[in-house]
CSV table of C-alpha atoms in Angstrom, one decimal:
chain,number,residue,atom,x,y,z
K,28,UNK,CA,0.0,0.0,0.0
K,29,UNK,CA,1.0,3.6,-0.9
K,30,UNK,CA,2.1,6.0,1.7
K,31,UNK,CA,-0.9,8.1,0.6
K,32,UNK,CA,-2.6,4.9,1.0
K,33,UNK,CA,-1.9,4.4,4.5
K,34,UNK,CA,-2.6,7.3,5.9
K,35,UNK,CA,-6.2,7.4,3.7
K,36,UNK,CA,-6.8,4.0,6.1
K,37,UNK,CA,-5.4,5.7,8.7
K,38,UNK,CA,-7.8,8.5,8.7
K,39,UNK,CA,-10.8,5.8,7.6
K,40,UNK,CA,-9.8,4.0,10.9
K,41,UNK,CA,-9.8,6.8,13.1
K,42,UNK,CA,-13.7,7.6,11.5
K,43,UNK,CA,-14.5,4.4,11.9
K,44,UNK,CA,-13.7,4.5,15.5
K,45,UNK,CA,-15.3,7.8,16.3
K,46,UNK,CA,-18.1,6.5,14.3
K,47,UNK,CA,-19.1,3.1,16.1
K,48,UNK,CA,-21.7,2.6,18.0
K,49,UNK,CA,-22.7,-0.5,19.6
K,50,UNK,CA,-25.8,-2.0,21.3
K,51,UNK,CA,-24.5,-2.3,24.6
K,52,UNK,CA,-23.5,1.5,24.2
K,53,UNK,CA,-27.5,2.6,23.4
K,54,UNK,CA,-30.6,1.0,22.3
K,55,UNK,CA,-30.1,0.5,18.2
K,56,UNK,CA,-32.7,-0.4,15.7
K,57,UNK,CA,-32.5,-0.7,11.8
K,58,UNK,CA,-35.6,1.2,9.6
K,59,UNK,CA,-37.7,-1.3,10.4
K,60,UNK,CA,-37.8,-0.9,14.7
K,61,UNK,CA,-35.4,-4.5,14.9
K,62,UNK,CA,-32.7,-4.7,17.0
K,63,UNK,CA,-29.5,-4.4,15.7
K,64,UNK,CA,-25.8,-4.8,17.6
K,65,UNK,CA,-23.9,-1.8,15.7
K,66,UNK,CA,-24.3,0.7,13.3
K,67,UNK,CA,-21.5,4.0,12.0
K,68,UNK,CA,-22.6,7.4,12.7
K,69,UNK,CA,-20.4,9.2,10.1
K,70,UNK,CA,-21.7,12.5,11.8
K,71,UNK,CA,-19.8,12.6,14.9
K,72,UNK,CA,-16.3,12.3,13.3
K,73,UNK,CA,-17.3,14.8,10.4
K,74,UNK,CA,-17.9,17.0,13.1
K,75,UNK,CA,-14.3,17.0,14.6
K,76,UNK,CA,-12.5,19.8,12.5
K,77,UNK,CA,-9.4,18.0,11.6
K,78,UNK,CA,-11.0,15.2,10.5
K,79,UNK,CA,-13.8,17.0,8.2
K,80,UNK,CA,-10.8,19.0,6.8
K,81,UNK,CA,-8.8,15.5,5.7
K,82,UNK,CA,-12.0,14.0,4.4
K,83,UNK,CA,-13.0,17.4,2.2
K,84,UNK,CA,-9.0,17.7,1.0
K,85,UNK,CA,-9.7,13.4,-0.3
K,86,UNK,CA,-13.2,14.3,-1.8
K,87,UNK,CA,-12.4,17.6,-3.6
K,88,UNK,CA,-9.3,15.4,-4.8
K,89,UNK,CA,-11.3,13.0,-6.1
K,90,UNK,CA,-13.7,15.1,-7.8
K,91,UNK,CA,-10.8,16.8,-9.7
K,92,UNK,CA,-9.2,13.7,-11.0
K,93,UNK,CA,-12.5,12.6,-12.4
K,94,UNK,CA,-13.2,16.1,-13.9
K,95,UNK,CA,-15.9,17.0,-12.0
K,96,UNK,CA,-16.3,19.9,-9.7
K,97,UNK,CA,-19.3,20.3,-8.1
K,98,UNK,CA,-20.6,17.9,-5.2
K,99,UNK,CA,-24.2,17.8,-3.5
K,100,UNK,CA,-25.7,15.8,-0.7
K,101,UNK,CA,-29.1,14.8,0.3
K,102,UNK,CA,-29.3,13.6,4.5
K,103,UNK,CA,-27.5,15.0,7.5
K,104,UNK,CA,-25.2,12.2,6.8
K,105,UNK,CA,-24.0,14.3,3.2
K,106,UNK,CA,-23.8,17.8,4.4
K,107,UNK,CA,-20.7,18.3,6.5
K,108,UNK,CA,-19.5,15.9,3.4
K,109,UNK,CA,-20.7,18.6,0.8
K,110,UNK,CA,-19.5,21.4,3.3
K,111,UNK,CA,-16.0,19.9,3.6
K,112,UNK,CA,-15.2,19.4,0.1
K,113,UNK,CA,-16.0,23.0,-1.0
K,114,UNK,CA,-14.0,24.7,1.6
K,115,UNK,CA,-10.9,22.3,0.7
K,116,UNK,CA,-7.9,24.2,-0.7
K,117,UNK,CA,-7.0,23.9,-4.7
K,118,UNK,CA,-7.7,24.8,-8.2
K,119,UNK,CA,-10.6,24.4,-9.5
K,120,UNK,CA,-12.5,25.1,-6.7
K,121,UNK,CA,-15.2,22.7,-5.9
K,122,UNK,CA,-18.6,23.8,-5.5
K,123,UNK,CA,-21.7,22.5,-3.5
K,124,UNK,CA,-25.2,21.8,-2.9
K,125,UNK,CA,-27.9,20.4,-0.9
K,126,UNK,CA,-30.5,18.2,-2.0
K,127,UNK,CA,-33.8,18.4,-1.0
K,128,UNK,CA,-36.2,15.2,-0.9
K,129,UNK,CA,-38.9,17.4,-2.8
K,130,UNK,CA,-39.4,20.8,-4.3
K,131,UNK,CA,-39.5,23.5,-1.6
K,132,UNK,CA,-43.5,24.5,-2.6
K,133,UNK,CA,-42.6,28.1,-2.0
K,134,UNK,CA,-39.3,30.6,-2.7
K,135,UNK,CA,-37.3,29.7,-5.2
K,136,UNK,CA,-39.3,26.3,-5.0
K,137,UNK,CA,-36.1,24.1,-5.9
K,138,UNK,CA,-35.3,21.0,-5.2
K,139,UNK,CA,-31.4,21.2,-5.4
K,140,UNK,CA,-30.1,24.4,-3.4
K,141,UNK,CA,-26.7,25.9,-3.3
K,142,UNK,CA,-24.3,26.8,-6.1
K,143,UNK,CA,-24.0,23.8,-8.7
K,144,UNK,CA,-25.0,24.5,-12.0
K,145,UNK,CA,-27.3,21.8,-14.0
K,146,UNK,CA,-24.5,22.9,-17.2
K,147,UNK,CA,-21.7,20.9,-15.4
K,148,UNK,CA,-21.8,17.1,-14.1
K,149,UNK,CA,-22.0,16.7,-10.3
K,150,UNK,CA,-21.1,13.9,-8.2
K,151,UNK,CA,-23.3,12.4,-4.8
K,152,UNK,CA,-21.8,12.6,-1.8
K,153,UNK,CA,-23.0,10.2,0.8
K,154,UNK,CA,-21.3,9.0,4.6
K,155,UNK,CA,-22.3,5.5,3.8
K,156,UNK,CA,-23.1,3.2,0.8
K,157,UNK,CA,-25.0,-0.2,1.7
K,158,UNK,CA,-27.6,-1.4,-0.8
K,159,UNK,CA,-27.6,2.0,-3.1
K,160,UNK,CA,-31.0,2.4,-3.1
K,161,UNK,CA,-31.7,5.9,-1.5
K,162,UNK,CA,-28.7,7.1,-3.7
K,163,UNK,CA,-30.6,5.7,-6.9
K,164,UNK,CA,-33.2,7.4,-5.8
K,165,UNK,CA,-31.7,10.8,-5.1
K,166,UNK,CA,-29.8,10.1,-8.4
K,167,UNK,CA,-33.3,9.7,-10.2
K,168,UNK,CA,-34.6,13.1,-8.7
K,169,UNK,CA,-31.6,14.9,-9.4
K,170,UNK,CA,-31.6,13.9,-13.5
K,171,UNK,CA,-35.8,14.6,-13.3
K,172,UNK,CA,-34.4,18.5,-12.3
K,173,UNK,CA,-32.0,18.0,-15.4
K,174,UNK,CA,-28.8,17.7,-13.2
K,175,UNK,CA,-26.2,15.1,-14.5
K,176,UNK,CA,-25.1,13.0,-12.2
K,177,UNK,CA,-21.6,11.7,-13.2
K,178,UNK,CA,-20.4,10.2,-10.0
K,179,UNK,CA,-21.1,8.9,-6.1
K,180,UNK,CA,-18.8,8.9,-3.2
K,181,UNK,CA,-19.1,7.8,0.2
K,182,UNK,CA,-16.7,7.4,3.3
K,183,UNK,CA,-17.4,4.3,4.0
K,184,UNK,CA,-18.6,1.2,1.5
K,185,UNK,CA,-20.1,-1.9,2.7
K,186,UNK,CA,-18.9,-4.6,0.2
K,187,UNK,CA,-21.7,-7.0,0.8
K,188,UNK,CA,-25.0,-4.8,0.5
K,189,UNK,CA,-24.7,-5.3,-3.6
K,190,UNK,CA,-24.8,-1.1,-3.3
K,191,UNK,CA,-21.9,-0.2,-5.7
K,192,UNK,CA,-23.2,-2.7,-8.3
K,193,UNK,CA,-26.5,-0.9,-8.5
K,194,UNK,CA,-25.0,2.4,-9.2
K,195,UNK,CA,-23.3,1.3,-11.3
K,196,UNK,CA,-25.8,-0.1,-13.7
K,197,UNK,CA,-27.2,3.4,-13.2
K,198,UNK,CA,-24.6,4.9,-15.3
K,199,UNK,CA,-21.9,6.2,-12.6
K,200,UNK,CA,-18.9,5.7,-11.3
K,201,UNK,CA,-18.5,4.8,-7.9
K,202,UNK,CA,-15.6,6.0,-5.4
K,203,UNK,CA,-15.6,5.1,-1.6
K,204,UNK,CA,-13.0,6.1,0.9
K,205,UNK,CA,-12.9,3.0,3.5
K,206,UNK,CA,-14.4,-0.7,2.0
K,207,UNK,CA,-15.3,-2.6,4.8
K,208,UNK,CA,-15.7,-6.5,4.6
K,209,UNK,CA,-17.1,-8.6,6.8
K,210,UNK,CA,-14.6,-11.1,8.1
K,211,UNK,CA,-11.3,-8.8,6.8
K,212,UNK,CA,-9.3,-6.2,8.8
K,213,UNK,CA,-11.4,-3.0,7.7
K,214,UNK,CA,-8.5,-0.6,8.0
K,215,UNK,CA,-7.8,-1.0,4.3
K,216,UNK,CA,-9.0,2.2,2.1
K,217,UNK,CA,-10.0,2.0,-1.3
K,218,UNK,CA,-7.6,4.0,-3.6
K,219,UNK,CA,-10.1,4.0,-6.7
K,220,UNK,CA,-10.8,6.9,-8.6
């Protein structure tokens, strides 16, 4: 693994740390009111400054390479994501937006707010990607308000929900910082782009 490799895990381990939460900790349930025995709350380490600032400088990076240089989010999850990768240093820079679930009925009435431009491709931002199927779904609204979607990134990818295979088929490329297995040391960063 590359230097810049390493300390990309490094900074995907110290997330995932800050980010674990586990049963014994607090009562946890999944969408559907189950028990479950963990889950990651991306928003607590995107809310330590040095950490944020790392994880904007990697997603503004990323966006460049591929071309692309605006970002949006849709979910609490996305906008210290969005945030972070605007306010990262370099040339172009990077702009952002916030995604709503539906058309503000009154004001500007959008559905997208911020300062991307439906002219220029935009990648989706997300903390997590498990089965893809809210970010197809933000993807769908986003090309209904003529925005083209080139790209998705998360922090943090969970190989086995299938997720990054259903984007895929949707047309876009699909970038994670952190992969995490089940059964494999999870401290191993993806360095696709």
């Amino acid at each position: 693994m590359s230097t810049q490799g390493s300390s990309v895990a490094l900074l995907g381990r110290q997330i995932y740390d800050l980010a674990l939460v586990l049963r014994e900790d607090e009562e946890l349930t999944d969408p559907n009111g189950e028990p479950i025995n963990w889950l990651l709350d991306v928003r607590v380490p995107m809310m330590h400054g040095d950490l944020a600032r790392q994880v904007g400088e990697i997603l503004a990076g990323r966006a460049r390479s591929a071309g692309v240089h605006q970002v949006v989010g849709s979910g609490f999850g996305a906008y210290s994501m969005v945030t972070a990768a605007t306010m990262a240093p370099g040339y172009p820079a990077v702009r952002g937006g916030f995604v709503r679930p539906v058309h503000k009925p009154y004001g500007r009435r959008r559905l997208v707010e911020g300062a991307v431009h439906r002219d220029n491709p935009i990648i989706l931002l997300d903390d997590i990607l498990n089965s893809g199927i809210s970010a197809i779904r933000t993807v769908r609204h986003l090309h209904g308000d003529g925005f083209r979607v080139a790209g998705f990134i998360s922090i943090f990818e969970f190989s086995w929900s299938g997720g990054r295979k259903r984007l895929e088929q949707e047309g876009l490329w699909v970038d994670s910082i952190l992969e995490l297995n089940p059964g494999r040391d999870n401290s191993t960063s993806s360095d696709s782009a």
